[in-house]
Coordinates of C-alpha atoms in Angstrom, one line a residue:
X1 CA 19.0 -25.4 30.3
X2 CA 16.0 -27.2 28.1
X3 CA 12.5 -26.2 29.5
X4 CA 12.1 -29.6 30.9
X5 CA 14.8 -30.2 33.2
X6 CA 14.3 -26.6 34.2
X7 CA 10.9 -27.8 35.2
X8 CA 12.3 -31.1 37.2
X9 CA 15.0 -29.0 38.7
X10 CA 12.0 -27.1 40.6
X11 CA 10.2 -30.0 41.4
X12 CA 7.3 -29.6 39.0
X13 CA 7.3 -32.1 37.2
X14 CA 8.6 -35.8 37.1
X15 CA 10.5 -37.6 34.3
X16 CA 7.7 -39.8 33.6
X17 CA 5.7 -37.1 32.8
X18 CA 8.3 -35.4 30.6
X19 CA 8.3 -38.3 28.6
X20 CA 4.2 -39.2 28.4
X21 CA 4.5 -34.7 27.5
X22 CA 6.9 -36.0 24.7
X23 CA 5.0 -38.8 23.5
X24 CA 2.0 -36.2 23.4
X25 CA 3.9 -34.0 21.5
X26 CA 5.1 -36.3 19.1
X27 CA 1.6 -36.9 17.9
X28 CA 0.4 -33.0 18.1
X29 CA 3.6 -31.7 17.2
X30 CA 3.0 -28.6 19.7
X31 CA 5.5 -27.2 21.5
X32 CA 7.0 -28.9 24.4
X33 CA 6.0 -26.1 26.6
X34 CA 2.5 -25.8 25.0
X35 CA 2.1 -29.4 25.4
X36 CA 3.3 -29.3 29.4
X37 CA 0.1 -26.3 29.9
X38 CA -2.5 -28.6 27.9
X39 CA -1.8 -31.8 30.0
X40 CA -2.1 -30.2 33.1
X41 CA 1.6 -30.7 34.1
X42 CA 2.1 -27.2 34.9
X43 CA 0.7 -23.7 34.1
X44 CA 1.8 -21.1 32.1
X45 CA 2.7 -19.3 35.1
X46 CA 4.4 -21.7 36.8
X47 CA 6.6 -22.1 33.0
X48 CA 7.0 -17.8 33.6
X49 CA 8.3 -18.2 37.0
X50 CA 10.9 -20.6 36.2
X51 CA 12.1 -18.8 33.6
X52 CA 12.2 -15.3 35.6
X53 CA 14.5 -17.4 38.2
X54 CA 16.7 -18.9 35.7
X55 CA 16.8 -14.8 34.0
X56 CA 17.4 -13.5 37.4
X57 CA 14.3 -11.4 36.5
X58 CA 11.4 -10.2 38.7
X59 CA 8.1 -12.0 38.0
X60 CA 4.5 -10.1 37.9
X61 CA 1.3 -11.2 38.5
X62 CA -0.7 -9.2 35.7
X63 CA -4.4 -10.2 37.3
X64 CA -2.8 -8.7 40.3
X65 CA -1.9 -5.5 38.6
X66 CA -3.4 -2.3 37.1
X67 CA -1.7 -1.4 33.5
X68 CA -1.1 2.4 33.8
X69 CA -3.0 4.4 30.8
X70 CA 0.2 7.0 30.2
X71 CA 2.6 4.0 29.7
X72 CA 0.0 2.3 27.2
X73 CA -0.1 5.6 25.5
X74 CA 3.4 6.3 24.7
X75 CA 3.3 2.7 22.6
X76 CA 1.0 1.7 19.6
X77 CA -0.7 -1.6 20.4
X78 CA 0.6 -3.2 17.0
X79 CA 4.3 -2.3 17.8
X80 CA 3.9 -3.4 21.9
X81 CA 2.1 -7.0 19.7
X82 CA 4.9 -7.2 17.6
X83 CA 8.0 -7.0 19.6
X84 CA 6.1 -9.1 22.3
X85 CA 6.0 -6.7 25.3
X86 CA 3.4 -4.6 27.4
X87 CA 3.9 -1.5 29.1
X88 CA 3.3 -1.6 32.4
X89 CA 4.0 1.8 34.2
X90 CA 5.9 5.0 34.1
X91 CA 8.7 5.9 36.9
X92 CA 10.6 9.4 36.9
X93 CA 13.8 8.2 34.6
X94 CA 11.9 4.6 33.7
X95 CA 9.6 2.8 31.9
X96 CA 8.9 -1.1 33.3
X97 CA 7.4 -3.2 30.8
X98 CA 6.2 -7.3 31.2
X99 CA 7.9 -9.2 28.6
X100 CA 7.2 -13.7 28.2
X101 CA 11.0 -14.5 27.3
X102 CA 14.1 -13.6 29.1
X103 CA 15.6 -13.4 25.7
X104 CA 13.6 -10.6 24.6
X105 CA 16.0 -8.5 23.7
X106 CA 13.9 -6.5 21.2
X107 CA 11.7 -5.3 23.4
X108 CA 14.3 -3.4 25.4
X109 CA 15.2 -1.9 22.2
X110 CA 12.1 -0.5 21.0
X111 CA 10.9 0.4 24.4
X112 CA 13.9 2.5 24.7
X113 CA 13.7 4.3 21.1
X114 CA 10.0 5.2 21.6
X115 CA 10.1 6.3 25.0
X116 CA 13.5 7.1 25.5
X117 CA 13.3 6.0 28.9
X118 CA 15.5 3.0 30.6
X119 CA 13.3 0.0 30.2
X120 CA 12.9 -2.2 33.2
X121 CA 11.8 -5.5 32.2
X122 CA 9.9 -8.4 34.3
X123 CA 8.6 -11.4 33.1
X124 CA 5.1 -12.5 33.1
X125 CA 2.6 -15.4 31.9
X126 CA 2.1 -15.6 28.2
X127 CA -1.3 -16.9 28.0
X128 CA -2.2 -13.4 30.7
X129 CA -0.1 -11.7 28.3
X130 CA -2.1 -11.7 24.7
X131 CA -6.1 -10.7 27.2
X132 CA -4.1 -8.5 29.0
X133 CA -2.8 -6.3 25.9
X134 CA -5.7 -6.5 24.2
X135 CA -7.8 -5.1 27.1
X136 CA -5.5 -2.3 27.9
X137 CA -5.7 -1.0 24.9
X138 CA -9.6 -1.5 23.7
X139 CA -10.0 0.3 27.1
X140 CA -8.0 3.2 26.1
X141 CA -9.1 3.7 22.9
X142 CA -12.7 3.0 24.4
X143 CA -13.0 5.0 27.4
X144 CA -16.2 2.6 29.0
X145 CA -16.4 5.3 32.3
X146 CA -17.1 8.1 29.9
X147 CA -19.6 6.6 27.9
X148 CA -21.9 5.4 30.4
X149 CA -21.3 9.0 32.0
X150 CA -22.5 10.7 28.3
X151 CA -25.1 7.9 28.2
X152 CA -26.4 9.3 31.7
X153 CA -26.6 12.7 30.4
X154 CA -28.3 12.1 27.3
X155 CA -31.3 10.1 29.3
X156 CA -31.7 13.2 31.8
X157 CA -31.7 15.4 28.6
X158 CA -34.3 13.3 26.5
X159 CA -38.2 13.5 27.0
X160 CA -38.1 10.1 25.7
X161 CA -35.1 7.4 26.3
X162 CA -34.2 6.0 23.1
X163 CA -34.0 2.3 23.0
X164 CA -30.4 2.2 21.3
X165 CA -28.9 4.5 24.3
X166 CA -30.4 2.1 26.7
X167 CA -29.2 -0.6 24.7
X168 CA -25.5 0.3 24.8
X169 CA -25.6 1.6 28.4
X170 CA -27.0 -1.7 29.2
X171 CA -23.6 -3.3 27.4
X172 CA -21.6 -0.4 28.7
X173 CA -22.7 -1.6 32.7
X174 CA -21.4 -4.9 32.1
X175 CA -18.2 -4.3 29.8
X176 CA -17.0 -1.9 33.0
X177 CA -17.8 -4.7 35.5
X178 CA -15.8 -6.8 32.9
X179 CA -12.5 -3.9 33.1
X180 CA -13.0 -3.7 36.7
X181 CA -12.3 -7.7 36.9
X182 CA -16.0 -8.0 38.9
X183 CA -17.3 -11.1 39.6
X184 CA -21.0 -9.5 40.2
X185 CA -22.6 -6.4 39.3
X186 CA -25.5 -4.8 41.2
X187 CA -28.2 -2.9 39.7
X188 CA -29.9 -1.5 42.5
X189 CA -33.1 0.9 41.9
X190 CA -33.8 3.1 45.0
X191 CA -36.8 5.8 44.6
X192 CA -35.5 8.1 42.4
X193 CA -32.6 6.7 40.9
X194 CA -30.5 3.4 39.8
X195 CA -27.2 2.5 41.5
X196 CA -24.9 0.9 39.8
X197 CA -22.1 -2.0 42.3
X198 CA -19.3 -3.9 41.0
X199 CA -18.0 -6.3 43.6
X200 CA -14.3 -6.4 42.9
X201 CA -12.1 -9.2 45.0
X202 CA -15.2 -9.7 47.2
X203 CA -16.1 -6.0 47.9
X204 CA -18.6 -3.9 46.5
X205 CA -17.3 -0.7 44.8
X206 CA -19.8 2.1 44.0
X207 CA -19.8 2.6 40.0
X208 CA -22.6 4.8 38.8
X209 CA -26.0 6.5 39.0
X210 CA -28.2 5.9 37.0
X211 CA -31.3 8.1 35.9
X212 CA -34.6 6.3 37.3
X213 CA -36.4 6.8 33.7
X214 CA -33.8 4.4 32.5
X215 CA -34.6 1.3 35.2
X216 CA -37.0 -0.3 33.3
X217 CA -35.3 -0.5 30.0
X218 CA -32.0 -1.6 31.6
X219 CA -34.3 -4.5 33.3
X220 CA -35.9 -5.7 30.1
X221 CA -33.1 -5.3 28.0
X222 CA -30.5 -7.7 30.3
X223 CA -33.9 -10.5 30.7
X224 CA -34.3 -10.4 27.0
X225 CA -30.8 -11.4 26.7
X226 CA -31.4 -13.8 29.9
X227 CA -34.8 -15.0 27.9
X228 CA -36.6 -14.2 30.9
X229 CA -40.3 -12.8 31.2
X230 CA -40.2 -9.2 30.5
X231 CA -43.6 -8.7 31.6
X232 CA -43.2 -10.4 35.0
X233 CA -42.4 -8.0 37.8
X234 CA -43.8 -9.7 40.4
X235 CA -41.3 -13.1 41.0
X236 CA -37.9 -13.7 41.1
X237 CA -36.7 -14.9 37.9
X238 CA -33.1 -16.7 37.0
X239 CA -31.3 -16.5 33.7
X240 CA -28.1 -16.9 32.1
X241 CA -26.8 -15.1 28.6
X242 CA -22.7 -15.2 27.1
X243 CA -20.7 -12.8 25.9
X244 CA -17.8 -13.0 23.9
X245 CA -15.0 -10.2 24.7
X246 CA -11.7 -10.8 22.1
X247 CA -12.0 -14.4 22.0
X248 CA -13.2 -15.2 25.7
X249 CA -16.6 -16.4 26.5
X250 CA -18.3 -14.8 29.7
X251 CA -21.0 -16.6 31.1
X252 CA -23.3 -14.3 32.7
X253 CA -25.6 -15.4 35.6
X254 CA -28.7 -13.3 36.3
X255 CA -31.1 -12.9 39.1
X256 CA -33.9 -10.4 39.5
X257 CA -35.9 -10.0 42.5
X258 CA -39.1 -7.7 43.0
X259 CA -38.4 -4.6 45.5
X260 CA -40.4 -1.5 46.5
X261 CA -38.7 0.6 44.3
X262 CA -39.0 -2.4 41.1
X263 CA -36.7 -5.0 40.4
X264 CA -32.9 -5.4 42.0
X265 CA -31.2 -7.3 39.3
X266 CA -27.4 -8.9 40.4
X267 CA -25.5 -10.5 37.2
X268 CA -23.0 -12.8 38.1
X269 CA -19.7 -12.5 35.8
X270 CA -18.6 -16.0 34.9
X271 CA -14.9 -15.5 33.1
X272 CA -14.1 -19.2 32.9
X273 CA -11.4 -20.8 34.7
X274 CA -8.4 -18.7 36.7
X275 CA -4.9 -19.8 37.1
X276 CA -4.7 -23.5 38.2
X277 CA -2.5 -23.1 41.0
X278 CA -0.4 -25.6 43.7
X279 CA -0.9 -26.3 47.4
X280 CA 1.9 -24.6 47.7
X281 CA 0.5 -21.1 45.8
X282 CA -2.9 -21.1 47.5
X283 CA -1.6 -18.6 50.6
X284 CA -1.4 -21.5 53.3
X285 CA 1.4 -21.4 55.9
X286 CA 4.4 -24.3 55.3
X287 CA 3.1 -26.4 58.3
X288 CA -0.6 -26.5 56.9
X289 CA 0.6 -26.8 53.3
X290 CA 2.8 -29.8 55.0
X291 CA -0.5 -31.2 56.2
X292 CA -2.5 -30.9 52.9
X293 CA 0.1 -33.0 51.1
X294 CA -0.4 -35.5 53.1
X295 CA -4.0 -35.4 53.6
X296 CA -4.4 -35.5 49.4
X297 CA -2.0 -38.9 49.6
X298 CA -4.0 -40.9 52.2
X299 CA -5.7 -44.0 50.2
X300 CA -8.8 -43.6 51.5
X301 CA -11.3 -41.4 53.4
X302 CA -13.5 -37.9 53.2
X303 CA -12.0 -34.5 53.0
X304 CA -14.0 -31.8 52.8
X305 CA -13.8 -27.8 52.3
X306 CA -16.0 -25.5 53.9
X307 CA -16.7 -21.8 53.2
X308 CA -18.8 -19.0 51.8
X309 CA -19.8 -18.9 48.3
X310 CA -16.9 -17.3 46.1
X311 CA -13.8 -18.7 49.0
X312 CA -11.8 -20.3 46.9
X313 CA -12.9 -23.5 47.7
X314 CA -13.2 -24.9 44.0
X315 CA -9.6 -23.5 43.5
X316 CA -8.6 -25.8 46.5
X317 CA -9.7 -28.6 45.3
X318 CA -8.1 -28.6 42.1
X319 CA -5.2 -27.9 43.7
X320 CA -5.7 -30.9 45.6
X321 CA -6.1 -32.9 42.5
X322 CA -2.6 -31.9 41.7
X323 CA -1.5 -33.5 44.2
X324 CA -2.8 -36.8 43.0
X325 CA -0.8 -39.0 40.8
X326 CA -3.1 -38.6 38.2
X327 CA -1.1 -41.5 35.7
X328 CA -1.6 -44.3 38.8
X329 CA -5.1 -43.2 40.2
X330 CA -8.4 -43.1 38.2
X331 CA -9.9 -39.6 39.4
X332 CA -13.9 -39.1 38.6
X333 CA -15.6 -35.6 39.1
X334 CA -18.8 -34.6 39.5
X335 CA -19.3 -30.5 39.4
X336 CA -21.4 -27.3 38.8
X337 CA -20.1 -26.7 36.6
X338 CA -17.0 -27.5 35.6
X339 CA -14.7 -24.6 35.7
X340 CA -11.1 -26.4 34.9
X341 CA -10.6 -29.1 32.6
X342 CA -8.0 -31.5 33.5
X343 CA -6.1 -34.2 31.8
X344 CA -6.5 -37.7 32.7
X345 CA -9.3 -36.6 34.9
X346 CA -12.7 -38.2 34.3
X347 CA -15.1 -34.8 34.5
X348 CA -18.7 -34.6 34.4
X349 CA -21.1 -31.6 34.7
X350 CA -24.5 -31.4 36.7
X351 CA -27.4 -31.5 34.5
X352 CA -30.6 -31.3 36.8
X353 CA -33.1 -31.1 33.7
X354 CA -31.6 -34.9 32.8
X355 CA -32.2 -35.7 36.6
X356 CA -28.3 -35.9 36.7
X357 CA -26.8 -34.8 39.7
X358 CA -24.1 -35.5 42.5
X359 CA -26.2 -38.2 44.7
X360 CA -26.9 -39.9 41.2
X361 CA -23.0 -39.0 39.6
X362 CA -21.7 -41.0 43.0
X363 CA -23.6 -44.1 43.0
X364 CA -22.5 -44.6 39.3
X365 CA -19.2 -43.7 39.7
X366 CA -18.5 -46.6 42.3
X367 CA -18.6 -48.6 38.9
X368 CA -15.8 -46.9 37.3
X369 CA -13.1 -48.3 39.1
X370 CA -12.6 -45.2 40.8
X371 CA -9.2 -44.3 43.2
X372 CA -10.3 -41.0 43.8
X373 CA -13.8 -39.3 43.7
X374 CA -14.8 -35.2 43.4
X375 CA -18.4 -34.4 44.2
X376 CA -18.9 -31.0 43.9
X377 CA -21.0 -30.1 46.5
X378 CA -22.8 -31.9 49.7
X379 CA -25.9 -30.6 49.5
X380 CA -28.7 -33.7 50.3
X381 CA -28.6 -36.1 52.8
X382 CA -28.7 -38.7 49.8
X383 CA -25.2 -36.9 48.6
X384 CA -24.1 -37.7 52.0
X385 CA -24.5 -40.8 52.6
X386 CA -23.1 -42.0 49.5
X387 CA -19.7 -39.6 49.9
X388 CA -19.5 -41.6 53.5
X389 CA -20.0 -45.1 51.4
X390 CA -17.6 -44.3 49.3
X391 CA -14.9 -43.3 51.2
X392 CA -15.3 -46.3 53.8
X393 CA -14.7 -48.6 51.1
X394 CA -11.5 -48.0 50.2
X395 CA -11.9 -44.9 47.6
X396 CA -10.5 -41.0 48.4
X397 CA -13.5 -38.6 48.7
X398 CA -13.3 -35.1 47.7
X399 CA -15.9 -32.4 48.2
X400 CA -17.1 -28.9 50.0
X401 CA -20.0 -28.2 52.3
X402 CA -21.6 -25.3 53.4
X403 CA -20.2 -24.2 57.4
X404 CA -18.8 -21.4 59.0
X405 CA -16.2 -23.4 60.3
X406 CA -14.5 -26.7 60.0
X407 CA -15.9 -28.0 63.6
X408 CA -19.2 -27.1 62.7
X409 CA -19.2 -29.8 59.3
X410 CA -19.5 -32.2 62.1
X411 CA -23.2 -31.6 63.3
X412 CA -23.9 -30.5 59.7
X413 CA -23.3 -34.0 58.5
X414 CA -24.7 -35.7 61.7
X415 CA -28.2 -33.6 60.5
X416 CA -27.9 -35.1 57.4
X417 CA -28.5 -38.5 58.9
X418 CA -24.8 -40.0 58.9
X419 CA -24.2 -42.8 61.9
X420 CA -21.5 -40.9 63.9
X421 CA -19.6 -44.1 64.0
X422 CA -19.5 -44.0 60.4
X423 CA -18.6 -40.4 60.3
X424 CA -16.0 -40.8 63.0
X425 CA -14.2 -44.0 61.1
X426 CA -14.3 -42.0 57.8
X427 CA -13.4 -38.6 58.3
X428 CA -9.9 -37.5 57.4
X429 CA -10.1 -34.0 57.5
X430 CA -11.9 -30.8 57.2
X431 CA -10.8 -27.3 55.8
X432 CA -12.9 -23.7 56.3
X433 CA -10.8 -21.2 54.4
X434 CA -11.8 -17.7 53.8
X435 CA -10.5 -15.2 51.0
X436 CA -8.6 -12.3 52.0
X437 CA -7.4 -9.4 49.7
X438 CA -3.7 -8.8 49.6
X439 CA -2.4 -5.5 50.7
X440 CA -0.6 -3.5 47.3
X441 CA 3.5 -3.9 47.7
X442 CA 3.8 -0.6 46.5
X443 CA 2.0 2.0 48.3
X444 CA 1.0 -0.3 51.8
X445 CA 2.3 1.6 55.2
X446 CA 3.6 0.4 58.4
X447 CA 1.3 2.0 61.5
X448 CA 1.2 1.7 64.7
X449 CA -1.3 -1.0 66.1
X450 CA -4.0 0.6 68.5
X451 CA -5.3 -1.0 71.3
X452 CA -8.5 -0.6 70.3
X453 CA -7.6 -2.7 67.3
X454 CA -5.8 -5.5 69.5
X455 CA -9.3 -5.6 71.3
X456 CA -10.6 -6.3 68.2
X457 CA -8.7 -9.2 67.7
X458 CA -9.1 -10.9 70.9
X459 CA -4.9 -10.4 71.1
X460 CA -4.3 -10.2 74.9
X461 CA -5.8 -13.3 74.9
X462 CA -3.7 -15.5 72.1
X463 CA -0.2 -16.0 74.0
X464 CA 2.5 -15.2 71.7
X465 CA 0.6 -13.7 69.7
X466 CA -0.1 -10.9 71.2
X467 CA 3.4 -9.3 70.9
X468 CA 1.7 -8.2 67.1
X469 CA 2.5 -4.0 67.9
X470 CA 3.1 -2.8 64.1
X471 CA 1.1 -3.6 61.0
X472 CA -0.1 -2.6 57.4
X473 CA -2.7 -0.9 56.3
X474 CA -4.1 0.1 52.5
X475 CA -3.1 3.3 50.9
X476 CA -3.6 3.8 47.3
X477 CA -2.3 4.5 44.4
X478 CA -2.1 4.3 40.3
X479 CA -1.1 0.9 40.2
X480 CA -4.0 -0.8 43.0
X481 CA -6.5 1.8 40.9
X482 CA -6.6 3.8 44.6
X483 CA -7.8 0.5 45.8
X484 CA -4.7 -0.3 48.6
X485 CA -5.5 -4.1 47.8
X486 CA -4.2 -6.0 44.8
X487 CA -5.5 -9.5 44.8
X488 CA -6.7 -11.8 47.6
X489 CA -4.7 -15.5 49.3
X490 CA -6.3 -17.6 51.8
X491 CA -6.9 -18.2 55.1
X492 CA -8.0 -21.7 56.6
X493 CA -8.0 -23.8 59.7
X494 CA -7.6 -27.4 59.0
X495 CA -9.3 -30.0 61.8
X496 CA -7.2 -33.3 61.0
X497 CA -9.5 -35.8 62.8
X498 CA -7.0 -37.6 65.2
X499 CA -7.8 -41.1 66.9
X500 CA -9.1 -38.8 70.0
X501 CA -11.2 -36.7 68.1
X502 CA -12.6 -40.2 66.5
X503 CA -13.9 -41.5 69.6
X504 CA -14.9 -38.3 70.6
X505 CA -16.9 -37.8 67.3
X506 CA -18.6 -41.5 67.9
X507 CA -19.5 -40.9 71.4
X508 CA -21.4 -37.3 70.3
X509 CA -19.5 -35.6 72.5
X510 CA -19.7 -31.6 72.6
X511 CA -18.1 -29.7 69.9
X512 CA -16.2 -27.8 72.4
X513 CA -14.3 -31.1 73.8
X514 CA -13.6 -31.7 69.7
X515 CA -12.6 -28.1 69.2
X516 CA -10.3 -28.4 72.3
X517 CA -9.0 -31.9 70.8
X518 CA -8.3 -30.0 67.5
X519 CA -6.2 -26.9 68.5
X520 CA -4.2 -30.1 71.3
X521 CA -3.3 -31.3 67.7
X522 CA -2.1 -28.5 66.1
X523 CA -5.2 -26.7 64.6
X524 CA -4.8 -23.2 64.1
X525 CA -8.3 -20.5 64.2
X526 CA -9.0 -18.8 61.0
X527 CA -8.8 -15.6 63.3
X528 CA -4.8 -16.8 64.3
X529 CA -4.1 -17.6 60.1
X530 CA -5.7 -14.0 59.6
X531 CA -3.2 -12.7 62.3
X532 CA -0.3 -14.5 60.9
X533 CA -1.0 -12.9 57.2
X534 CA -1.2 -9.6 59.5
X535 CA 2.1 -10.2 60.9
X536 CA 3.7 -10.8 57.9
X537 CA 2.5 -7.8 56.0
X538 CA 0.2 -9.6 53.1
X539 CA -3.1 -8.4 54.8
X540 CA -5.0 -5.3 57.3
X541 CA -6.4 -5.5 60.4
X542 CA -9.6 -4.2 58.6
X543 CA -9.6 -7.0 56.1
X544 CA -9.1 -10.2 58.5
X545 CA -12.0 -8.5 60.4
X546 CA -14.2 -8.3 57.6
X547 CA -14.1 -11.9 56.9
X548 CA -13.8 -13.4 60.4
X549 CA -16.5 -13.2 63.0

């Protein structure tokens, strides 16, 4: 079956687009399947999936999965490059290995005449595929770990600490946060020593120690690259540096702030856009996902998404912008910056040194025939005001707010000055999602639920839901790095604002009478999606109490 009608046979994409994707091609003269990733149509994943169905093959998720170093080993990089395969890990009598076509027959073959193991094959995303190899093997050949570890044991031996050890230790501290997939790393001097965090899937993990000799070259070597003041001490300071790692640009984000024991630095790891995924991928049960569809087709109105920094809500609303006929609707986005660049999509970036940001991006935008409208961030009362305009005049208002929960975005706009009539009459919706890491298929066990741990989570309480007696918990082992967890899905309430829960808005009436309108409607807690994902074996106990009160 051709590519495309595989495609349309799964409902990913639309005949009309085939043929725009055709066009397209026509004047590029890429490949069909290239040209599907670069419009936007679908992802590269999405392309692996289909094909893993249509093989009869199993599909894996390499950001969700640790390459083991003795499979690696027992094949040169060049070989693995040329035959188009990656070793993934070693089992007693087999070897599996992630190969991008189900016709891949050489693979099989080689893998079988170096190893002489049976090869067991699963299909994975190309565009993962080419970073992925290339990491796993700098890594082995560079062993980061035991440099900075011979790095700390030449500072302790030295009278004086060279600049070029500090230097590369420097590099070494942020190439491991880079292996360790981190999206911040923590330098963190105490009194007589430097402790090094990587926070991994929203977690801090404990990397290294650091000799306390070494702190202040380590500081002014990351705010030279950050062109910050090295001889400032006292203030906070802000920065930003790139790094290029095999053809990928990281954007590093750094913040020092003065402390009793000198300056805590946190570097922020920027590694550009993830995997543009679908309502339907995001972790959200069927009904919800039933009710995001439709909330992302309504003509008009103001949808928001709450959360934490770093909960996916970005990720959500590029989703959502799937969901948008993107041919029929003119789409404008506003954003900070932007981390996915979308076809037919109208995307600007936040430039406050031009005076250029969302309150000013909106009232311009209502003169670019705009259906739909993405504003980053609600952060003024300015910002506000003119998402409320917009939305009450016929145009589809997209954007994220800063709450703990989706009730509480009610008073949080009402502070910033909106009418509560007009908030009440243009209001579709509000979603608070969290992040939650996913427990690892291979080594999670069944237990026992205490009822300690029941107490914990309010079950006795929740109806049927309390019948939860058994449930998962983290383990370990070589392919979650010891971890138990191997990546992270949602969880979310989503407050649909009824016709009750209008009036009620417009009157000011307690947020307990709209929370009890809510959950009459079909609202369903954050803690009750967290039990749910318990219940179904894709989370802990531990973790769904970590990121709900």
């Amino acid at each position: 079956m051709q590519l495309g009608q595989l495609l349309k046979n799964k409902g990913l994409i639309t005949e009309d687009r085939i043929q725009m994707a055709c066009a397209h091609q026509g004047v590029t003269g890429s490949l069909l399947g290239e040209t599907f990733i670069k419009l936007g149509f679908v992802s590269s994943r999405e392309i692996a999936e289909a094909l893993a169905e249509q093989a009869k093959l199993p599909f894996v998720d390499l950001n969700e999965y640790s390459i083991a170093e003795d499979a690696i080993r027992l094949v040169a990089k060049d070989i693995a490059e040329k035959a188009g395969f990656i070793p993934l890990r070693l089992t007693d009598n087999s070897i599996e290995i992630g190969i991008t076509s189900p016709a891949n027959i050489l693979a099989i073959d080689v893998t079988q005449k170096l190893t002489g193991k049976q090869p067991v094959a699963y299909m994975i995303d190309e565009v993962i595929f080419h970073e992925t190899l290339e990491k796993s093997y700098f890594f082995l050949e560079n062993p980061i770990e035991e440099r900075i570890n011979k790095a700390v044991k030449d500072i302790k031996a030295a009278t004086a600490t060279p600049v070029a050890i500090i230097a590369e230790l420097s590099q070494n501290l942020i190439m491991e946060g880079i292996r360790r997939k981190a999206t911040d790393i923590h330098i963190t001097p105490t009194a007589d020593t430097v402790n090094i965090f990587y926070r991994v899937d929203g977690v801090l993990q404990y990397g290294f120690c650091i000799p306390k000799i070494a702190q202040n070259g380590i500081a002014s070597r990351i705010k030279v690259q950050s062109m910050l003041d090295i001889s400032e001490q006292r203030l906070p300071q802000d920065g930003a540096f790139s790094t290029a790692f095999f053809n990928k640009k990281y954007e590093m984000r750094v913040s020092t702030v003065p402390t009793i024991y000198g300056e805590n630095i946190v570097i922020r790891v920027l590694a550009g856009s993830g995997p543009l995924l679908r309502i339907s991928n995001l972790g959200f049960d069927p009904d919800n996902t039933k009710r995001l569809r439709a909330l992302f087709q309504k003509p008009y109105g103001i949808i928001l998404i709450t959360g934490p920094t770093g909960s996916g809500k970005t990720t959500t609303l590029y989703a959502a912008l799937r969901e948008v006929d993107l041919i029929e609707r003119n789409v404008l986005t506003v954003e900070d910056p932007v981390e996915y660049k979308l076809s037919f999509v109208k995307q600007t970036a936040v430039n406050l040194k031009a005076g250029y940001d969302f309150a000013m991006a909106g009232r311009n935008f209502m003169r670019q025939d705009p259906d739909v409208m993405l504003l980053g961030e609600i952060r003024d009362e300015e910002t506000a005001r003119i998402a409320i305009r917009a939305s009450i005049t016929g145009h589809l208002v997209l954007s994220t707010l800063h709450t703990n929960d989706a009730l509480t975005a009610i008073p949080r706009l009402l502070d910033f000055g909106i009418d509560s009539f007009l908030l009440s009459s243009s209001l579709l919706a509000v979603i608070a999602q969290r992040l939650v890491r996913k427990l690892c298929r291979h080594c999670k066990e069944t237990y026992e639920i205490t009822k300690d741990e029941l107490a914990l989570l309010d079950m006795p309480g929740d109806g049927a839901e309390h019948t939860l007696s058994t449930a998962c918990r983290a383990r370990g082992c070589n392919v979650c790095n010891q971890v138990g967890y191997a990546g992270r899905t949602v969880i979310g309430e989503i407050m649909v604002v009824t016709d009750e829960m209008k009036e009620l808005i417009s009157e000011g009436a307690s947020l307990g009478r709209i929370r009890d309108a809510a959950l009459r409607s079909g609202m369903v807690s954050l803690k009750q999606s967290g039990i749910r994902k318990v219940k179904d074996g894709i989370t802990s106990i531990e973790e769904v109490m970590r990121v709900v009160v």
